Coordinates of C-alpha atoms in Angstrom, one line a residue:
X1 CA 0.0 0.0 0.0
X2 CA 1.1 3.4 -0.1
X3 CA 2.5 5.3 2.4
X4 CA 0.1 8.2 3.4
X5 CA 0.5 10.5 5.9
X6 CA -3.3 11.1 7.7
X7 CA -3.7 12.6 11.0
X8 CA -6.1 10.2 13.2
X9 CA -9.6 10.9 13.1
X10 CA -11.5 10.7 16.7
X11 CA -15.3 9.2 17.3
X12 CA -17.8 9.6 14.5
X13 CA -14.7 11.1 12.5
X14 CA -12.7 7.7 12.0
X15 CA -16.2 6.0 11.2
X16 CA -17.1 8.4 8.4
X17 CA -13.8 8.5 6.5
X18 CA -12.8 4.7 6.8
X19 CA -14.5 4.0 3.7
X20 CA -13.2 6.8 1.6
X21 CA -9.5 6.3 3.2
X22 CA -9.9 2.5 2.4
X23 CA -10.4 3.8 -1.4
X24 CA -7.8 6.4 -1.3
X25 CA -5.4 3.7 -0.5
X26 CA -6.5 1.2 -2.9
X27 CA -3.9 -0.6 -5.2
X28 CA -5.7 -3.6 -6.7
X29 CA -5.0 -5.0 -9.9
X30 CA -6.0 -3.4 -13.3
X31 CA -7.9 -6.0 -15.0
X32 CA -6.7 -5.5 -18.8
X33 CA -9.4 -7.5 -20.2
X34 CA -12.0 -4.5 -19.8
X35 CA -12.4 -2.0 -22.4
X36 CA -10.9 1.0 -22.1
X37 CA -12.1 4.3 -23.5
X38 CA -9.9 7.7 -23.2
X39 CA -10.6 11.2 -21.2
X40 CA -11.8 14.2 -24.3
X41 CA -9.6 16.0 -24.6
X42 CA -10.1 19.3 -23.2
X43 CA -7.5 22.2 -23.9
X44 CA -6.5 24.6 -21.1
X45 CA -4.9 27.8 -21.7
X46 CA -4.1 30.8 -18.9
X47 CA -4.3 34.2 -19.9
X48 CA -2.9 36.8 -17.3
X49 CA -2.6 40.8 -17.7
X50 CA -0.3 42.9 -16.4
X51 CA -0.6 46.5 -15.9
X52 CA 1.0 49.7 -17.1
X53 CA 4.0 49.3 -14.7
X54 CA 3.8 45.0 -15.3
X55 CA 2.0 44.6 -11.9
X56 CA -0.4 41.2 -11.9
X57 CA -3.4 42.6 -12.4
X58 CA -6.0 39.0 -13.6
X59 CA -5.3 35.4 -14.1
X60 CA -8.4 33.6 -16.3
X61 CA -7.9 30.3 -17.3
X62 CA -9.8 29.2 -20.4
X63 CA -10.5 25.7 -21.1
X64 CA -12.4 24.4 -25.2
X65 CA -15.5 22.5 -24.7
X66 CA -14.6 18.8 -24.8
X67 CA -15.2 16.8 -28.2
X68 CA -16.0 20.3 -30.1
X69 CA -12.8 22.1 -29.5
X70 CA -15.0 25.1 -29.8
X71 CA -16.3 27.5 -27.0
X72 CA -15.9 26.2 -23.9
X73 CA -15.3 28.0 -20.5
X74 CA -13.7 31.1 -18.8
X75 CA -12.9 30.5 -14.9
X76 CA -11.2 33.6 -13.0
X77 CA -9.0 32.8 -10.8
X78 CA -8.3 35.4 -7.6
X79 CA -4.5 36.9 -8.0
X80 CA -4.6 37.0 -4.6
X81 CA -4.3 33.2 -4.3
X82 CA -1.9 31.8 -1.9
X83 CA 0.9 29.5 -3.9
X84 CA 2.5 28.8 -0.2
X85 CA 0.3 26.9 1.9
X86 CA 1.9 28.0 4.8
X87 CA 5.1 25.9 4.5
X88 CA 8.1 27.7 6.9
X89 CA 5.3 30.6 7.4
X90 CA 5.4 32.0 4.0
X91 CA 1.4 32.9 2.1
X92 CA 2.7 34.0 -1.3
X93 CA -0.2 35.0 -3.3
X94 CA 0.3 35.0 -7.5
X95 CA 1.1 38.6 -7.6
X96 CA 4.1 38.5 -5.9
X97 CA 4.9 35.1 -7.6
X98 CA 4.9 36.8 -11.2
X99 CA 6.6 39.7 -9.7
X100 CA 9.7 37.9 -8.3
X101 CA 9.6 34.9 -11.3
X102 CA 7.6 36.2 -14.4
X103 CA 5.6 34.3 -16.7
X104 CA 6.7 31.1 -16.4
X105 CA 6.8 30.9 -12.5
X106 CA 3.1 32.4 -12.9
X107 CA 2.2 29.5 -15.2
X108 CA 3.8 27.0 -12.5
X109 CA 1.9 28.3 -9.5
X110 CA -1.2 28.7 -11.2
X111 CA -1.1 25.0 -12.4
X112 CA -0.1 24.1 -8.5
X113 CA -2.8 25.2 -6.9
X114 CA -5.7 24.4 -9.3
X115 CA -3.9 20.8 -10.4
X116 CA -4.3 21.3 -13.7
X117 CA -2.2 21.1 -16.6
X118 CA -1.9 24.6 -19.1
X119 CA -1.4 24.3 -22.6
X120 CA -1.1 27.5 -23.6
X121 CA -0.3 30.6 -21.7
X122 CA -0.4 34.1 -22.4
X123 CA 0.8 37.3 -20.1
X124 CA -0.5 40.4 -21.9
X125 CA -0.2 43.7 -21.2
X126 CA -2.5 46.5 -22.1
X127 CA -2.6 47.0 -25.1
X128 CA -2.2 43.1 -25.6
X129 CA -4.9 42.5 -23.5
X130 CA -7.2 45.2 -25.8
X131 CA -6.4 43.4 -28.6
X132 CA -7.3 39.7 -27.4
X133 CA -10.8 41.5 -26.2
X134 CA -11.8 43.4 -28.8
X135 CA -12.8 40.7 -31.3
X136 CA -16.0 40.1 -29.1
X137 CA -16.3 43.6 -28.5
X138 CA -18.8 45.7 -27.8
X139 CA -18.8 43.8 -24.3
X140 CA -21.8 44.3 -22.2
X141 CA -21.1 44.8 -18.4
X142 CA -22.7 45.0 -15.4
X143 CA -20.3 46.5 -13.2
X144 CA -21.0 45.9 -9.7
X145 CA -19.4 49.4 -7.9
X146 CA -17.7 52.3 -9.7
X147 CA -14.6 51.9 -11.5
X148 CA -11.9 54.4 -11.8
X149 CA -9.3 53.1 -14.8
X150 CA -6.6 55.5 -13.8
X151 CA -6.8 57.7 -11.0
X152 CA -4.9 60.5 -9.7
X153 CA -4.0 61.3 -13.6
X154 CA -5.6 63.8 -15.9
X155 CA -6.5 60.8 -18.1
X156 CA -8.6 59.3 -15.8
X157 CA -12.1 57.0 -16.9
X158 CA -14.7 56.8 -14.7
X159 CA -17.6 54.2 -15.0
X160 CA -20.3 54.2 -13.0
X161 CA -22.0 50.9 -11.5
X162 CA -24.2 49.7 -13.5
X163 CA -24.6 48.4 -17.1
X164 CA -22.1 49.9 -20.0
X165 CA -20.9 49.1 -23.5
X166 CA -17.2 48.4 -23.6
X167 CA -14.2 48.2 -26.6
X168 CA -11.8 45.8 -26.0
X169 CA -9.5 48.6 -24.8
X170 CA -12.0 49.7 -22.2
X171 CA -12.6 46.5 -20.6
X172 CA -8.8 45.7 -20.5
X173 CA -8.6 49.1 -18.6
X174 CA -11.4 47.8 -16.4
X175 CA -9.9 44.8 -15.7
X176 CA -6.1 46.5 -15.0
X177 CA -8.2 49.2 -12.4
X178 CA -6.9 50.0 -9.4
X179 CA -7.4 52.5 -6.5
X180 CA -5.2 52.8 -3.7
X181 CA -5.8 50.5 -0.6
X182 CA -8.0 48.5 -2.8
X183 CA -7.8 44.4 -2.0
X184 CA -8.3 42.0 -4.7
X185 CA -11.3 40.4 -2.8
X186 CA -13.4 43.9 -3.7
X187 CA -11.7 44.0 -7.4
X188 CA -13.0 40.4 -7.6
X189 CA -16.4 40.8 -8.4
X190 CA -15.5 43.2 -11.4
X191 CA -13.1 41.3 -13.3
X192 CA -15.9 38.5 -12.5
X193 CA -18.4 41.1 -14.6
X194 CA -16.2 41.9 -17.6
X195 CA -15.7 38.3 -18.3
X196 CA -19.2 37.4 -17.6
X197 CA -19.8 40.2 -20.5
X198 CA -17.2 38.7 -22.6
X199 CA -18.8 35.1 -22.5
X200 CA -22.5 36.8 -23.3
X201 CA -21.1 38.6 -26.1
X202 CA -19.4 35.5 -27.8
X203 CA -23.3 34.4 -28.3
X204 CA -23.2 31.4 -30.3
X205 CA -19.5 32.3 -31.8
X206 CA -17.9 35.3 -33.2
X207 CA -15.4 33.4 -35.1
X208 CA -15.6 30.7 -38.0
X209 CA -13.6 27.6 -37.3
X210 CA -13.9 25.0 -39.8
X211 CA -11.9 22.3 -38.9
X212 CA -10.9 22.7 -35.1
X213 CA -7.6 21.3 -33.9
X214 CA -6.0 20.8 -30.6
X215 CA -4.3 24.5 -30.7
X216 CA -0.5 24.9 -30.8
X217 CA -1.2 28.6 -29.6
X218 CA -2.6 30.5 -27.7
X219 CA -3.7 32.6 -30.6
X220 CA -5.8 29.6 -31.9
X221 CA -6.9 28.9 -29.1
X222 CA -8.8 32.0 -28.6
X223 CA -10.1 31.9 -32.2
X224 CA -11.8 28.6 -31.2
X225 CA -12.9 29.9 -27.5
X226 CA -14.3 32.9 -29.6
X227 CA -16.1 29.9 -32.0
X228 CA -18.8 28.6 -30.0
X229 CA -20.9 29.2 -27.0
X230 CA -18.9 29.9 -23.3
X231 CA -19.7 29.6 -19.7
X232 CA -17.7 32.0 -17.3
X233 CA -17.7 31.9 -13.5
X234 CA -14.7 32.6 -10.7
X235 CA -13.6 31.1 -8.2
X236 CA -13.8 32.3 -4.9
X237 CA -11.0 32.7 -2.3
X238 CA -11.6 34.1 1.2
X239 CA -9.3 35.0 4.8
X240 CA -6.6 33.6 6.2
X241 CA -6.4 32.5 9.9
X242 CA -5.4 35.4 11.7
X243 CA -1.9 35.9 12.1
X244 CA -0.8 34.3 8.9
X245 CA -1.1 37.1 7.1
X246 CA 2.5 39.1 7.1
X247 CA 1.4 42.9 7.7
X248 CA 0.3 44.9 4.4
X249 CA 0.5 41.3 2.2
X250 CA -2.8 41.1 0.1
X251 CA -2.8 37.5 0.0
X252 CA -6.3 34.9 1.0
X253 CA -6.7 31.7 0.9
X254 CA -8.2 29.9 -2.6
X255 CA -11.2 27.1 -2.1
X256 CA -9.4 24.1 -3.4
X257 CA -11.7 21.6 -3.1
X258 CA -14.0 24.1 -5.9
X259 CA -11.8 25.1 -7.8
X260 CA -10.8 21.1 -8.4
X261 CA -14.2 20.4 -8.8
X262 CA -14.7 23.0 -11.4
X263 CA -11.9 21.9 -13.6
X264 CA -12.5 18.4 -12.7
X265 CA -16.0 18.8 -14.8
X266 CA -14.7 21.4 -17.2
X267 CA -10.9 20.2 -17.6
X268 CA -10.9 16.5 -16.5
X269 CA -8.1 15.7 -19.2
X270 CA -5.8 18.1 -17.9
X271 CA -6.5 17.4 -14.3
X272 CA -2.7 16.6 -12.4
X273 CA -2.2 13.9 -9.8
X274 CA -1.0 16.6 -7.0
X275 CA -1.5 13.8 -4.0
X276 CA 0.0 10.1 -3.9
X277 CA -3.7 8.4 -3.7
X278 CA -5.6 7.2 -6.3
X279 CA -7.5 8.9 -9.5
X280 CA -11.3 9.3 -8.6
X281 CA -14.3 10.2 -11.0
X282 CA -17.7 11.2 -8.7
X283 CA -20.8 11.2 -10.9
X284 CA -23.9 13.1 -9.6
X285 CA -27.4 13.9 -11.0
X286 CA -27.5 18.3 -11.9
X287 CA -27.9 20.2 -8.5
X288 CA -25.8 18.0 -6.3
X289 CA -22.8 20.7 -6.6
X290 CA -23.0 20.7 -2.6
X291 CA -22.2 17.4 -1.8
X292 CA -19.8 16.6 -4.4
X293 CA -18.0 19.7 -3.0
X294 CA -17.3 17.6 -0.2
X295 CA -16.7 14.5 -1.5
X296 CA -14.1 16.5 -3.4
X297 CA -12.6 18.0 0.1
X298 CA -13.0 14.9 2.0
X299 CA -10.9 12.9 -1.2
X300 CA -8.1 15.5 -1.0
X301 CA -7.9 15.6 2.6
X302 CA -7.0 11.6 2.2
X303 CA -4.1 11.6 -0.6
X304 CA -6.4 10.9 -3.4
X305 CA -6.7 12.9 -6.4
X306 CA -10.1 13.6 -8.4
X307 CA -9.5 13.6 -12.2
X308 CA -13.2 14.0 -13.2
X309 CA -16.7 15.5 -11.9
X310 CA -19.6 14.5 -14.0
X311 CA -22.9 16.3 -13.0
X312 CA -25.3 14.9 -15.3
X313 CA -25.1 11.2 -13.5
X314 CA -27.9 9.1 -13.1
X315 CA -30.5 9.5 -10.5
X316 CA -30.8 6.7 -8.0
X317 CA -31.0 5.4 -4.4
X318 CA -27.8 3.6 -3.6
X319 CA -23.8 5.4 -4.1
X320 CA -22.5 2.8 -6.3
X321 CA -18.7 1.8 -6.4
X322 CA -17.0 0.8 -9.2
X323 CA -14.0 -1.4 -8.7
X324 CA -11.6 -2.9 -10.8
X325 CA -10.9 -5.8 -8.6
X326 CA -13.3 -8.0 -6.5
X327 CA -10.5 -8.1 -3.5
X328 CA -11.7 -4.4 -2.5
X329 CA -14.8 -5.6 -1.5
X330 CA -14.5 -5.8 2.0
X331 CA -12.8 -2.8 2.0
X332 CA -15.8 -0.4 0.8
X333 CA -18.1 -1.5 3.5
X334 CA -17.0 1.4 5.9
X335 CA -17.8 3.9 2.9
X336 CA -21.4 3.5 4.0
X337 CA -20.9 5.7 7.6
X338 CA -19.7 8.4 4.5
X339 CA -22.8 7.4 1.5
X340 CA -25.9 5.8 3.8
X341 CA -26.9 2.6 3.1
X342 CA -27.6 1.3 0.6
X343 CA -24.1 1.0 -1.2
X344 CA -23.5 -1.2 -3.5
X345 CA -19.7 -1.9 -5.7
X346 CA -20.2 -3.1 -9.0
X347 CA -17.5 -4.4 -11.7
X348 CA -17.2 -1.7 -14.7
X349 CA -18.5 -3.0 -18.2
X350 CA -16.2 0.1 -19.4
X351 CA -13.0 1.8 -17.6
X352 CA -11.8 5.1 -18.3
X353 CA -8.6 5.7 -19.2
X354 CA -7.1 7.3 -16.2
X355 CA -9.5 6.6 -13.2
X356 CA -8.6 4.1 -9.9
X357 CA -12.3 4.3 -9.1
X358 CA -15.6 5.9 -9.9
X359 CA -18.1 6.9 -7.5
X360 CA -21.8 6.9 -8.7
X361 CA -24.0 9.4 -5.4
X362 CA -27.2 8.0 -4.7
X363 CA -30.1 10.3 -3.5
X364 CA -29.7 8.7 0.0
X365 CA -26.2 10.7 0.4
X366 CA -27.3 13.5 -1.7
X367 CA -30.7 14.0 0.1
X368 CA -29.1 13.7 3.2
X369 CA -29.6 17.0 5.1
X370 CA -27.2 16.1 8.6
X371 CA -24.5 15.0 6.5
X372 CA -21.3 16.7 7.7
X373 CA -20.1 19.8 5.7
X374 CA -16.7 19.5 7.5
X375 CA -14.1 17.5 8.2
X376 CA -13.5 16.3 11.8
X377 CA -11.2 18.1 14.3
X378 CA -7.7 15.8 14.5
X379 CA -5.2 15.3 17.3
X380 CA -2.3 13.4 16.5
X381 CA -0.4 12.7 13.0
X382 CA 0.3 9.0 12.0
X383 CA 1.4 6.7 9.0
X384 CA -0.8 4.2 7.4
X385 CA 1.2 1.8 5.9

């Protein structure tokens, strides 16, 4: 088995994860006989923008529908994200990442703490930026609060809150806005609107592609973003614990466990193994975001690793298990403190390329109001062997 490192869970703790760290652990045999069918492909390419005086200023990651290669979706990821985790004390969020390493120690860190695999990367400054934009352009934005594109200067742009019509070179000088004293938390919801305008205005495609191709740029890749229909969101970041935040640092902490199961359902072909565990796939019927949130935190918090979230699963009673070796049996049965009874394993008629395990929720978990939204307090650290 491999070696894991888990801290001991207490009571009702060590009950409710003993299924889920059984699976985690799981090595059993890969039965070659099955068929196997591959992971679509799903491109990923990272677009930050830099300001006037090449200060950090958005990090979007883009990722092409799977199968079409065309359209797809546009996830913002907070700049304020820490790349540290705490080791030796340090919480060093992406800006101060690209300003110490550049581009390609941006690229790095942003692929470390969402696990995913870029393709194509792109750090554009203004002007840059303006011209990436202004294909789709005139944007349509709600902004959320005012927004003051260069203040203190003669050349200042103000924009009230509210709905406006932007040129590609306005919204890049929305999204590189800044006002003293201002966090990135309450620049968030901003950079959140302008791309939430760019993905309306690309409709049902501003740009023909007749023959789309795994892109070998990030130039293409736009052109087949800009192709077909887009979904944007962000993802959200929030406080430290007091006192790990150094004095004046602008840095918070990103929610990992969403932002893997984002680009687990959006990305799953680019998903990294960032843990020594096993590679999961949880299916769920629409509307069960909650759960499989947790799922997803409760897998990482064992080792494991999930490669792919699939949120049009099958409605039914039982969480079903699917093994690739009969030996594991035994070993799912303390799953159930986690799923409810009834769980059932079953033997997979089809294995994806990729994936250890798959776990099927059943509306007994999902409509399972005292489930636990959090993982158990801990006390001591140990090794499993």
């Amino acid at each position: 088995m491999l070696a894991i490192n888990l801290v001991v869970l207490l009571g009702v703790g060590a009950l409710l994860y003993a299924g889920a760290l059984a699976l985690s652990r799981y090595e059993g045999a890969k039965d070659a006989s099955v068929t196997m069918v591959k992971v679509p492909s799903t491109p990923v390419a990272m677009l930050a923008s830099v300001d006037g005086d090449d200060a950090l200023s958005s990090v979007t990651v883009m990722v092409l529908k799977a199968n079409a290669l065309v359209g797809g979706s546009i996830v913002s990821v907070p700049i304020s994200s820490d790349t540290a985790g705490g080791v030796d004390g340090q919480r060093i969020p992406l800006t101060e990442v690209y300003a110490t390493g550049g581009a390609e120690a941006l690229t790095l860190a942003v692929e470390s703490i969402l696990s995913v695999t870029v393709d194509q990367s792109y750090v554009a400054n203004p002007d840059q930026l303006a011209a990436v934009l202004q294909p789709v352009a005139p944007i349509t934005v709600d902004l959320p609060i005012e927004v003051n594109t260069n203040p203190n200067s003669s050349s200042s742009t103000v924009y009230p809150a509210g709905e406006v019509a932007l040129s590609g070179k306005q919204a890049a000088s929305v999204i590189n806005a800044r006002v003293e004293d201002q966090t990135e938390a309450d620049r968030r919801p901003t950079l959140e609107a302008v791309w939430a305008g760019v993905a309306a205005a690309i409709g049902d495609g501003v740009t023909d592609v007749p023959a789309p191709v795994i892109p070998g740029s990030f130039e293409l890749f736009i052109t087949q973003l800009y192709g077909g229909p887009a979904q944007s969101r962000g993802l959200p970041a929030g406080p430290l614990p007091a006192g790990d935040v150094p004095e004046g640092k602008d840095v918070e902490e990103l929610d990992r466990p969403e932002a893997v199961m984002v680009f687990a359902t959006i990305a799953p072909s680019n998903m990294s193994a960032a843990n020594p565990g096993l590679m999961f796939r949880i299916e769920a019927p629409p509307g069960s975001e909650a759960k499989v949130k947790f799922v997803v935190k409760a897998l990482l918090y064992l080792g494991a690793n999930v490669q792919q979230v699939y949120l049009n699963g099958p409605t039914q009673d039982a969480t079903v298990i699917y093994l690739y070796d009969d030996r594991f049996q035994d070993d799912v049965l303390g799953a159930e403190a986690l799923f409810g009874k009834p769980i059932e394993t079953a033997t997979p008629e089809v294995r994806i390329e990729g994936i250890d395990v798959v776990i099927q929720l059943g509306s007994v978990y999902l409509g399972n109001t005292e489930s636990p939204d959090t993982l158990p307090s801990t006390t001591t650290t140990t090794t499993v062997p």
